[in-house]
CSV table of C-alpha atoms and ligand atoms in Angstrom, one decimal:
chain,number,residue,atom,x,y,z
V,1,UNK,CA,14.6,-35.8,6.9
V,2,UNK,CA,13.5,-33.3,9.6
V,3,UNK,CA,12.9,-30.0,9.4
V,4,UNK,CA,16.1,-27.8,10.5
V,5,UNK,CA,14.2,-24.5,11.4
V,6,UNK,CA,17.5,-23.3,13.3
V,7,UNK,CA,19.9,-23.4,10.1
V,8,UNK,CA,17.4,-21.4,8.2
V,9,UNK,CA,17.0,-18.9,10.8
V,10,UNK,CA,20.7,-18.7,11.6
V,11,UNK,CA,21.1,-17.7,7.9
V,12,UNK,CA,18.3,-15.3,7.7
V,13,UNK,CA,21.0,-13.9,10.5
V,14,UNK,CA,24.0,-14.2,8.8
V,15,UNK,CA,22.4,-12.3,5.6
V,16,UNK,CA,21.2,-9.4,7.3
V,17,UNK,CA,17.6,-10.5,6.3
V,18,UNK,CA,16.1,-11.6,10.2
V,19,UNK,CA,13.3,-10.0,10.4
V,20,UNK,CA,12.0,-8.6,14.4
V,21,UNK,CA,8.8,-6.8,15.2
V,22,UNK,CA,9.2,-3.7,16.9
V,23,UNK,CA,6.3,-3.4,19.6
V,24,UNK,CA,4.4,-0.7,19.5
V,25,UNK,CA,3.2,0.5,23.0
V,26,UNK,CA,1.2,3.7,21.5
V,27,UNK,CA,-1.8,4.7,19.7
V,28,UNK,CA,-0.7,4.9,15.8
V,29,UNK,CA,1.1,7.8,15.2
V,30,UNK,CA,4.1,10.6,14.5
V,31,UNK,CA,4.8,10.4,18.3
V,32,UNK,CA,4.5,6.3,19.0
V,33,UNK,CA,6.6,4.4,21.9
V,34,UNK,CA,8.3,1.3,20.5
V,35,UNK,CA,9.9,-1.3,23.0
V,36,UNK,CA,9.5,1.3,25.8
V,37,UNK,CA,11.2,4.3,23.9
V,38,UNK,CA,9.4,7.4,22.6
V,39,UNK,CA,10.1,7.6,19.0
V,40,UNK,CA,9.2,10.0,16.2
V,41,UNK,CA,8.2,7.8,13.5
V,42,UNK,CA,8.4,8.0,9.6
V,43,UNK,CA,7.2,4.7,8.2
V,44,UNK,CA,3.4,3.8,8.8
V,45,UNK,CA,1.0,4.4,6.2
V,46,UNK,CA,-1.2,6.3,7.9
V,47,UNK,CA,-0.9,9.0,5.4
V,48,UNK,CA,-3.3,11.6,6.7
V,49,UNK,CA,-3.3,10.8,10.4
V,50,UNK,CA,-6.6,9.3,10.7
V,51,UNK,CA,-5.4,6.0,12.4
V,52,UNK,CA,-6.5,7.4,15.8
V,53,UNK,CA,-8.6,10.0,14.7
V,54,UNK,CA,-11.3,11.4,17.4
V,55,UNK,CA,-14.0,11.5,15.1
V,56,UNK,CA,-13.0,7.9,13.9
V,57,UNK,CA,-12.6,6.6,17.1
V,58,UNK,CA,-16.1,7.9,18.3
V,59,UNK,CA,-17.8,6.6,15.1
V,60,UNK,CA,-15.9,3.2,15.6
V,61,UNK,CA,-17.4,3.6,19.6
V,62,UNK,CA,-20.7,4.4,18.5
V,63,UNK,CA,-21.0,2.1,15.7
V,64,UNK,CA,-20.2,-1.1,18.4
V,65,UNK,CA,-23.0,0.4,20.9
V,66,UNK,CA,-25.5,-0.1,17.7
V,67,UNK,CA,-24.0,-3.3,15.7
V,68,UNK,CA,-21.9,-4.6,18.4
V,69,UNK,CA,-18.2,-6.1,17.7
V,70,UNK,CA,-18.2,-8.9,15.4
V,71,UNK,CA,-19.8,-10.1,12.2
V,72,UNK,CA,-20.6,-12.6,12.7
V,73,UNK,CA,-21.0,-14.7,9.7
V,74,UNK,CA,-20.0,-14.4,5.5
V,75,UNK,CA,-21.3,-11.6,3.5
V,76,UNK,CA,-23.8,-14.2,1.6
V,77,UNK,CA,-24.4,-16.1,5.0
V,78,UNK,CA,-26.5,-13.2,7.3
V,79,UNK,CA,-22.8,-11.3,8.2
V,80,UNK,CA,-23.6,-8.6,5.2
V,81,UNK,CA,-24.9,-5.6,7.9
V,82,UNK,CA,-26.2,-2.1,7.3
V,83,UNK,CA,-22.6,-0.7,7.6
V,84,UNK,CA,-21.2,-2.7,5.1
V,85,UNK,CA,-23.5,-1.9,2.8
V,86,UNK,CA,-23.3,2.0,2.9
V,87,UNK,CA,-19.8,2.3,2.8
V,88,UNK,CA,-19.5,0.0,-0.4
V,89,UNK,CA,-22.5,3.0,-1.9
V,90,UNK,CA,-20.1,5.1,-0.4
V,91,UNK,CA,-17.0,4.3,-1.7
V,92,UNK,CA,-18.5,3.6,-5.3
V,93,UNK,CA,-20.0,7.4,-5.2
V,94,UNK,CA,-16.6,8.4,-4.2
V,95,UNK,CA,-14.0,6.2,-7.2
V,96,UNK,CA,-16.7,6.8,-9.6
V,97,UNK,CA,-18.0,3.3,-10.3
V,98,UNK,CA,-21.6,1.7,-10.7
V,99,UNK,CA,-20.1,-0.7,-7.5
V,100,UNK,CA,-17.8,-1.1,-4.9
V,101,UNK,CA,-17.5,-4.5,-2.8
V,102,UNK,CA,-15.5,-4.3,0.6
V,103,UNK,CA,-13.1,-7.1,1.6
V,104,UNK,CA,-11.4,-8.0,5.3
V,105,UNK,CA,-8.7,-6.7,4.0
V,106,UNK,CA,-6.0,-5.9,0.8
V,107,UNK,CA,-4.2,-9.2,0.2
V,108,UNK,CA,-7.6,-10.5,0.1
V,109,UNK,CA,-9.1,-8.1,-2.5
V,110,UNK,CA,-6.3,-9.0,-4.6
V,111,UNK,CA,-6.2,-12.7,-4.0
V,112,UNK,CA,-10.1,-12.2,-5.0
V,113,UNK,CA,-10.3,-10.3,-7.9
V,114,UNK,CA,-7.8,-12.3,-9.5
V,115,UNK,CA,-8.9,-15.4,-9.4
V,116,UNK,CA,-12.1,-14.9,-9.7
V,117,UNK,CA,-11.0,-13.3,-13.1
V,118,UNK,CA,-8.4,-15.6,-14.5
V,119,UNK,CA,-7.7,-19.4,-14.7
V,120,UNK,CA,-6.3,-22.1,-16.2
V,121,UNK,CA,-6.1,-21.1,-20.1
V,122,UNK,CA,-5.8,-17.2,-19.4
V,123,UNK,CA,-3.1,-14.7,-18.8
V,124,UNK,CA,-2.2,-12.4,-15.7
V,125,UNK,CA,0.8,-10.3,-16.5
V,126,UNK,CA,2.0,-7.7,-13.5
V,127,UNK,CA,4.4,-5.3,-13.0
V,128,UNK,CA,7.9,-7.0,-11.4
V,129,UNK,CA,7.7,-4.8,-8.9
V,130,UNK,CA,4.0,-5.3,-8.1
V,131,UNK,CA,3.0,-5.9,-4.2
V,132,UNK,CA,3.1,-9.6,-3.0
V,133,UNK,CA,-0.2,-10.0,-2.5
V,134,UNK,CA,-0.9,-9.1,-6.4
V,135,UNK,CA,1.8,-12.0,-7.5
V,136,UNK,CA,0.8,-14.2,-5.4
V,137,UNK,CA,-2.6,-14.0,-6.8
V,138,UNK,CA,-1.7,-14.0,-10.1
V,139,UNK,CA,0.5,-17.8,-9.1
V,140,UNK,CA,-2.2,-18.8,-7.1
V,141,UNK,CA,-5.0,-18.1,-10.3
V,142,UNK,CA,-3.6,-20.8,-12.5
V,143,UNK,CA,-3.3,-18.5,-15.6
V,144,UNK,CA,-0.3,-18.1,-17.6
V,145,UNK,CA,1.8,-15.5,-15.1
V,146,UNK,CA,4.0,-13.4,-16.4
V,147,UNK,CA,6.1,-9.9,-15.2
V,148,UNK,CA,6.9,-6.9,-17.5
V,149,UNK,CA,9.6,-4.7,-16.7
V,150,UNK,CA,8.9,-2.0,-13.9
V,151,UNK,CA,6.3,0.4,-15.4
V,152,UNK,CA,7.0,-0.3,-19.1
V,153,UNK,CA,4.2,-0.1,-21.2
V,154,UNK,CA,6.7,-1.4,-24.2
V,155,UNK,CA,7.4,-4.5,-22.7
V,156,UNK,CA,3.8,-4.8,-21.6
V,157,UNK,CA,2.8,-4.6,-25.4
V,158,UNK,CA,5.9,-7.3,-26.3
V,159,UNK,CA,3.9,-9.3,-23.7
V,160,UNK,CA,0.3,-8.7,-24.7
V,161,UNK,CA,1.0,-10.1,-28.0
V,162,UNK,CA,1.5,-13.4,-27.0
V,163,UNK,CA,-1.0,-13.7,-24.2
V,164,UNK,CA,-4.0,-15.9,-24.5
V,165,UNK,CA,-7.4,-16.0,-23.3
V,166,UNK,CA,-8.7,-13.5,-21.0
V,167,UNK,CA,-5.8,-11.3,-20.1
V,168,UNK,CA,-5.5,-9.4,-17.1
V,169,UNK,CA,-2.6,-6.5,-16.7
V,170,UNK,CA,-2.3,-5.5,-12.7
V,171,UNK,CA,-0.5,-3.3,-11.1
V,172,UNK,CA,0.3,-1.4,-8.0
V,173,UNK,CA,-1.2,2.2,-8.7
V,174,UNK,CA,1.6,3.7,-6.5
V,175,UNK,CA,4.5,1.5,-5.6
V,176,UNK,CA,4.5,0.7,-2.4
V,177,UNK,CA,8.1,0.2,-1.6
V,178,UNK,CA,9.4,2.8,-4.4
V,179,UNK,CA,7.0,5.4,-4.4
V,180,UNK,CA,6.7,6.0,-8.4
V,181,UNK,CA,3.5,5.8,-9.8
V,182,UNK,CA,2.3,3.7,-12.6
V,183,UNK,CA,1.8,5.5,-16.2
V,184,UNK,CA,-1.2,4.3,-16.2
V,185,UNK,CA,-2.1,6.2,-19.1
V,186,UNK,CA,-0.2,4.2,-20.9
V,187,UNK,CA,-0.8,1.0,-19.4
V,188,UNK,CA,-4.5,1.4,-20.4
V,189,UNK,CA,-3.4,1.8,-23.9
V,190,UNK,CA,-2.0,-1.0,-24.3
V,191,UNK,CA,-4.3,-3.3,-22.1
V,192,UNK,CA,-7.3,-2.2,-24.8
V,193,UNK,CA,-5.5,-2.2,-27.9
V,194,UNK,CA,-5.8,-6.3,-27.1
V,195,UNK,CA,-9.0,-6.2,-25.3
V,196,UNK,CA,-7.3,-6.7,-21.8
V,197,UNK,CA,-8.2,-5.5,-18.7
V,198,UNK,CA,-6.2,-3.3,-16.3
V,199,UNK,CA,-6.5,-3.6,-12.5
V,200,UNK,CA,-4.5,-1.3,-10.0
V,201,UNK,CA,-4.1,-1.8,-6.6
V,202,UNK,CA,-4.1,1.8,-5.3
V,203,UNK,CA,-3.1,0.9,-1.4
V,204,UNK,CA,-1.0,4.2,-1.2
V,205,UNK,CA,-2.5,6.5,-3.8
V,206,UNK,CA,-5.9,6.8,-2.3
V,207,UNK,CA,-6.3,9.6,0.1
V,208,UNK,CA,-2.9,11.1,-0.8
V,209,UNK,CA,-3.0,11.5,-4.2
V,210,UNK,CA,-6.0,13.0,-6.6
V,211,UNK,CA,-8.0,16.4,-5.9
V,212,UNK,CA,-10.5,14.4,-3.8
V,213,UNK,CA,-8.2,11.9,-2.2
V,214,UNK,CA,-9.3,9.7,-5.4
V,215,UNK,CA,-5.6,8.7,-6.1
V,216,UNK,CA,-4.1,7.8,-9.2
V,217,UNK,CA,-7.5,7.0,-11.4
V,218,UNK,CA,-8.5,10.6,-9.8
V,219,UNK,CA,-4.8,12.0,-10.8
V,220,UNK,CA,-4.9,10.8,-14.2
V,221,UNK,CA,-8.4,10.9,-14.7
V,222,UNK,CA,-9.3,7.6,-16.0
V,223,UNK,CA,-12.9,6.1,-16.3
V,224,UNK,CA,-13.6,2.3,-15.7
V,225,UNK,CA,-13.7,1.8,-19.2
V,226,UNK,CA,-9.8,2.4,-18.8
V,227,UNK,CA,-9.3,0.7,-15.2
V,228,UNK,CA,-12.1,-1.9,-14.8
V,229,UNK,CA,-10.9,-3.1,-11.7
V,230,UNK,CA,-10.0,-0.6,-9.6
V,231,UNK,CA,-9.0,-2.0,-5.8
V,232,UNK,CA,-8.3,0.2,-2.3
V,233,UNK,CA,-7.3,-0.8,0.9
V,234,UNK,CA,-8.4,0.7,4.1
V,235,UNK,CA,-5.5,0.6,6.5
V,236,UNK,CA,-3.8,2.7,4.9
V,237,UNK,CA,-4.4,6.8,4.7
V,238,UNK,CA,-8.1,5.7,5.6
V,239,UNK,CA,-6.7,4.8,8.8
V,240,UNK,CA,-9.1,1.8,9.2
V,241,UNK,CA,-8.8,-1.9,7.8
V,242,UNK,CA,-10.3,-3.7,5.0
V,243,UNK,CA,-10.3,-3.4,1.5
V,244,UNK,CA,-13.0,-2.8,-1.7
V,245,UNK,CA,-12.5,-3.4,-5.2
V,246,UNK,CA,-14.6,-1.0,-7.4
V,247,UNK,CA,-15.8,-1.8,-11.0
V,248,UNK,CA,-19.0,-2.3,-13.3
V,249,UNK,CA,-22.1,-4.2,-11.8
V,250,UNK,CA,-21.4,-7.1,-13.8
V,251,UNK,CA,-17.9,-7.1,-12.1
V,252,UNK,CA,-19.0,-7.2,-8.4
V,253,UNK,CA,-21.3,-9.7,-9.3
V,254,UNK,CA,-19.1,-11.7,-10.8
V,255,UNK,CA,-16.8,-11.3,-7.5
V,256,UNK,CA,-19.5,-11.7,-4.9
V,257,UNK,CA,-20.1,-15.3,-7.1
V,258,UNK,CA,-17.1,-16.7,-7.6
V,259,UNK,CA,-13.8,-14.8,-5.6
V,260,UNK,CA,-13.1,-17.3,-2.0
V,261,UNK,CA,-11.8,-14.7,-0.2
V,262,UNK,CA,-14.6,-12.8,-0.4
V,263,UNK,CA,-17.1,-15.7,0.1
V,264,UNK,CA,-15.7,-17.8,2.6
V,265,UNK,CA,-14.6,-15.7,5.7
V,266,UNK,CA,-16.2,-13.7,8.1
V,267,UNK,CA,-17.1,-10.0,7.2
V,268,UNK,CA,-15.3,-7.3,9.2
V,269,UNK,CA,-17.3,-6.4,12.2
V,270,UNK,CA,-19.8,-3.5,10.9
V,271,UNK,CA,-18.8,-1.2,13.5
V,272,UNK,CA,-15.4,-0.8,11.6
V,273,UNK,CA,-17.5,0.0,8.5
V,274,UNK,CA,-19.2,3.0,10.8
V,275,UNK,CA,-15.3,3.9,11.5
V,276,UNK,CA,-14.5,4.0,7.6
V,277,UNK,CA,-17.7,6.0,6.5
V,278,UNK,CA,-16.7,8.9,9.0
V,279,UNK,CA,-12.5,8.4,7.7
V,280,UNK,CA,-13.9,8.6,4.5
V,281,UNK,CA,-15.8,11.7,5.2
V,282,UNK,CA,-12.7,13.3,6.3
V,283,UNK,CA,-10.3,12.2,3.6
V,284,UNK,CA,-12.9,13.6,0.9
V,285,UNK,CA,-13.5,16.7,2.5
V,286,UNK,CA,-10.3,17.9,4.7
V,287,UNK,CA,-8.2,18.9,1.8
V,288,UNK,CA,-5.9,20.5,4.1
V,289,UNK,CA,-4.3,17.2,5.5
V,290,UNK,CA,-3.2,16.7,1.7
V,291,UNK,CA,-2.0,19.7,1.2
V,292,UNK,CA,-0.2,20.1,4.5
V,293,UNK,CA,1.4,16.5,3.5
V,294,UNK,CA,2.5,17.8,0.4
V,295,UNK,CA,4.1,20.8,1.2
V,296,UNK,CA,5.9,18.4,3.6
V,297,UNK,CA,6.7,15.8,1.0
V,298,UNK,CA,8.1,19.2,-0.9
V,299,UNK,CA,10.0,20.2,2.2
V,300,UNK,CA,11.3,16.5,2.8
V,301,UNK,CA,13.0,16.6,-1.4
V,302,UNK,CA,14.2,19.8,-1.4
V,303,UNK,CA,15.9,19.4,2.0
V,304,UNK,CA,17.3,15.9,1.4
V,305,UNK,CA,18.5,17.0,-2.0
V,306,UNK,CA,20.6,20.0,-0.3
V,307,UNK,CA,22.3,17.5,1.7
V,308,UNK,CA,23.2,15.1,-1.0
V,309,UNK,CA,20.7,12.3,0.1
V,310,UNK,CA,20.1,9.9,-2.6
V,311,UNK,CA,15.7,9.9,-3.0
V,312,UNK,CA,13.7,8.3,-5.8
V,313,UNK,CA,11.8,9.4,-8.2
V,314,UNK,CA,8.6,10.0,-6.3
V,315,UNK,CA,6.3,12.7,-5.5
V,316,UNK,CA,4.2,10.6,-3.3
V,317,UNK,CA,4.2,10.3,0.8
V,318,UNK,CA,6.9,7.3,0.3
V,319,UNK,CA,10.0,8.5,0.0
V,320,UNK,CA,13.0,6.2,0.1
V,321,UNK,CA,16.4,6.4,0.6
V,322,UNK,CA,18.4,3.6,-1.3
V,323,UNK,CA,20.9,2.1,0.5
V,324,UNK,CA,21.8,-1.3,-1.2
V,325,UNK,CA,23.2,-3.4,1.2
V,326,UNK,CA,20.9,-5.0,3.9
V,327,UNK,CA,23.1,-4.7,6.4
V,328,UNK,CA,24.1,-1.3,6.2
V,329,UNK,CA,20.7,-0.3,5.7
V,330,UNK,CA,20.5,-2.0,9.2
V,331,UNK,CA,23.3,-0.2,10.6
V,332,UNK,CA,21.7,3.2,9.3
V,333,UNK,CA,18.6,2.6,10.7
V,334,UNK,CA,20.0,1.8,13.9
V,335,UNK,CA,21.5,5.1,14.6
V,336,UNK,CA,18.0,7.0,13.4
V,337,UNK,CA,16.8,5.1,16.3
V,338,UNK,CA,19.6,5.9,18.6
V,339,UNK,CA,18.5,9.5,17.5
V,340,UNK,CA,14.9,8.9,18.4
V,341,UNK,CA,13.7,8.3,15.1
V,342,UNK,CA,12.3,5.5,13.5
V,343,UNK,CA,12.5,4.2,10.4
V,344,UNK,CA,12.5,0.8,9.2
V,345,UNK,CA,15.1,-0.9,6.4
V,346,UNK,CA,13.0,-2.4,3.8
V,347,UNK,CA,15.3,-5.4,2.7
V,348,UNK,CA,14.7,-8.7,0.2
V,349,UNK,CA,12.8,-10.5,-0.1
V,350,UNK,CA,10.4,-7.4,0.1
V,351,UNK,CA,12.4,-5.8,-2.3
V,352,UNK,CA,14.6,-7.2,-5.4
V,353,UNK,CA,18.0,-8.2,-3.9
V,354,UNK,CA,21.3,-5.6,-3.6
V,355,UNK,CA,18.2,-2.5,-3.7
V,356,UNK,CA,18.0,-2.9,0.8
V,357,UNK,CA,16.4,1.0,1.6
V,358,UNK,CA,15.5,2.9,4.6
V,359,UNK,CA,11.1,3.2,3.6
V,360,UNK,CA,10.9,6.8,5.1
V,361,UNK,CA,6.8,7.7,5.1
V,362,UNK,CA,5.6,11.3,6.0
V,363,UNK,CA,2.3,11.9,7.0
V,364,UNK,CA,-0.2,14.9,7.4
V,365,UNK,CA,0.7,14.5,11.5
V,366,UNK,CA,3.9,15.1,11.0
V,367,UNK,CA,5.1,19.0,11.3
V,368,UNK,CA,7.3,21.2,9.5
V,369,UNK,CA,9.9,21.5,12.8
V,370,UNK,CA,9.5,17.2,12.7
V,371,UNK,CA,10.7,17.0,9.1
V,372,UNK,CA,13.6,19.1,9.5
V,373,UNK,CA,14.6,17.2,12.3
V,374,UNK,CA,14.3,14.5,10.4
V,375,UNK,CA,17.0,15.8,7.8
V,376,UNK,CA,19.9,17.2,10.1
V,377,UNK,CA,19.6,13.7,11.8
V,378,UNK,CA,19.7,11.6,8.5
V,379,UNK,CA,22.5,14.2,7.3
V,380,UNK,CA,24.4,13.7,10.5
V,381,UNK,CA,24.0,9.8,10.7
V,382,UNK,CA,24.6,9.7,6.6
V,383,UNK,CA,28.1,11.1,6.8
V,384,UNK,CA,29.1,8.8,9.6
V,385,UNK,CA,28.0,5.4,8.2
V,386,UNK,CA,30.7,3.9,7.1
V,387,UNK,CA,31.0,2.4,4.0
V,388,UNK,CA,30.3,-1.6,3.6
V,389,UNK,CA,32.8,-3.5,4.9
V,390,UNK,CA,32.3,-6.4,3.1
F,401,LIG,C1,-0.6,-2.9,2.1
F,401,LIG,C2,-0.9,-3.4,0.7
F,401,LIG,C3,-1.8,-4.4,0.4
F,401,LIG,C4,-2.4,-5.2,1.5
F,401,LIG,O1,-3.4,-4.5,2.1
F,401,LIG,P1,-3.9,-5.0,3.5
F,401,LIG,O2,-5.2,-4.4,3.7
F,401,LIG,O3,-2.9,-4.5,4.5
F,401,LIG,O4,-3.9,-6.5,3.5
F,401,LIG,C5,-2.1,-4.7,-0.9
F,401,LIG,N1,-1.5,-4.0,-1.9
F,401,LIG,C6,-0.6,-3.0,-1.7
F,401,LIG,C7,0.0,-2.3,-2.8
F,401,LIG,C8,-0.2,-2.7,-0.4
F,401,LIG,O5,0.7,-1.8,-0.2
């Protein structure tokens, strides 16, 4: 009747799964050291190399000399500071929408939204590949919970017809561990031909996707009469950290009322808002960082597809490579590193089981020269892994 911690960890082991955390001993980066080795890295999210941007860092600097470091209390206590409150105008001038609210951070926004939206009686259904933090919300709401199949807007409709109450469809806007993006499009279709709503969690499509860095709503143009709830995260090609869900005013009043992981924790300290508004600034107006990261995204396909690398079917910075097995994913990523590259293996239960991957991310600080080193390594290493010995 005790708790046998060391028999579940020794078969994390045995299965491949144990998970380690490689420590980073360098500013965010291309160029990083991890456990005292210089590596060039492909798997942050720091899409356009803002992370530990000058201009960021100085606005972060500057904004602690005027607001100093913390915040010092909830958003409806006296924590809700000037800083917060232009960057939420700022970021609903930028999606488009009547309001934005800013959260501490992206599991939070989606634990928010969600239950503040749906309950007992209603109906959440999500994409089975969503991000945890959105199906962990949708369990955690209390609604009827249910998964269509990945990006099907037909089995989304087979679902819609038996859903009751207020119905919620979410979904990732790109996929975080696959890199395919949502047909939203279609997904909006649906969602209004029952009078449901559609929320996307666009954690990697901001910044790198859209004209503007508006990501997928921007892509595909849709209004928020087709995406009502439209969320963001900040740590991502931002470069920052937090999170905002944008929508109608009667939405962000509803969330500022009734979502608890809005209301009952501290608000990020208001000098990281100052660091936001000036990444924000940048990833609006510095087209060049998207389109040097997608001539390199380009570059990274064509190149990979030359060698007879297996990729997915994704145009966005994430850019897998499917492996399968955990432990060979392991084994491959093991050698990148013996090669000075990292790259992590993305393995259950952060993805579905048998579908382990090496999560290869470029970046807008990565170089032309830095990607094609990055191919004649993973060609080199590819042809001597050696098959699963199982
Ligand atoms: C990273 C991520 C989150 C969580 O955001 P944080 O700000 O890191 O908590 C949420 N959704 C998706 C799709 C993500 O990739």
């Amino acid at each position: 009747m005790s708790f046998d911690l060391s028999a579940r960890l020794a078969a994390r082991r045995a299965d491949s799964l144990y998970r380690q955390r490689p420590l980073l001993e360098s500013p965010q980066g291309s160029q990083v050291v991890v456990d005292g080795q210089p590596l060039l890295a492909f798997c942050n999210n720091d899409y356009l190399g803002l992370a530990n941007h000058p201009q960021v860092v100085e606005a972060w600097q500057a904004g602690a000399s005027r607001w100093g470091v913390g915040g010092g209390a909830s958003h409806l206590v006296i924590g809700h500071s000037g800083p917060h409150h232009a960057l939420e105008e700022a970021l609903a001038e930028f999606t488009g929408r009547p309001r934005a609210l800013l959260f501490s951070n992206g599991y939070m926004a989606n634990l928010g939204a969600v239950t503040a939206l749906v309950g007992q009686g209603d109906t959440v259904l999500e994409d089975r590949l969503n991000h945890a933090s959105l199906l962990d919300a949708g369990l955690l709401s209390g609604a009827r919970f249910n998964r269509y199949l990945h990006n099907d807007s037909a089995s989304l409709a087979k679902r819609l017809e038996k859903a009751c109450g207020d119905t919620l469809v979410v979904t990732d806007g790109v996929f975080s561990m696959d890199g395919d993006i949502a047909d939203l499009p279609a997904l909006a279709r649906e969602a209004k031909a029952k009078g449901a709503w559609l929320m996307v969690d666009d954690a990697h499509g901001f910044g790198a996707l859209g004209a503007h860095g508006g990501g997928v709503a921007e892509h595909f143009g849709l209004s928020v009469d087709d995406v009502p709830v439209l969320v963001g995260t900040l740590g991502k090609a931002f470069g920052t950290s937090g999170a905002f869900v944008a929508g109608s005013e009667a939405l962000i009043e509803s969330l500022i009322q009734f979502a608890r992981p809005y209301i009952y924790t501290t608000s990020q300290p208001p000098a990281l808002a100052c660091a936001t508004l000036k990444s924000l600034e940048l990833l609006r107006s510095e087209h060049g960082r998207r389109e040097h990261l997608n001539s390199l995204i380009r570059q990274f396909r064509q190149g990979a597809e030359q060698i007879g690398l297996q990729l997915m079917d994704s145009f966005t910075p994430i850019q897998p490579l499917m492996i399968g097995d955990s432990g060979r994913a392991l084994r491959l990523s093991a050698m990148l590193r013996e090669r000075g590259l990292l790259v992590t293996a993305i393995r259950p239960p952060t993805v579905p089981a048998g579908s382990a991957r090496l999560r290869v991310t470029l970046s807008a600080a990565h170089t032309e020269a830095q990607v094609q080193l990055l191919l004649s390594v993973l060609d080199d290493c590819w042809r001597k892994l050696e098959p699963n010995h199982a």
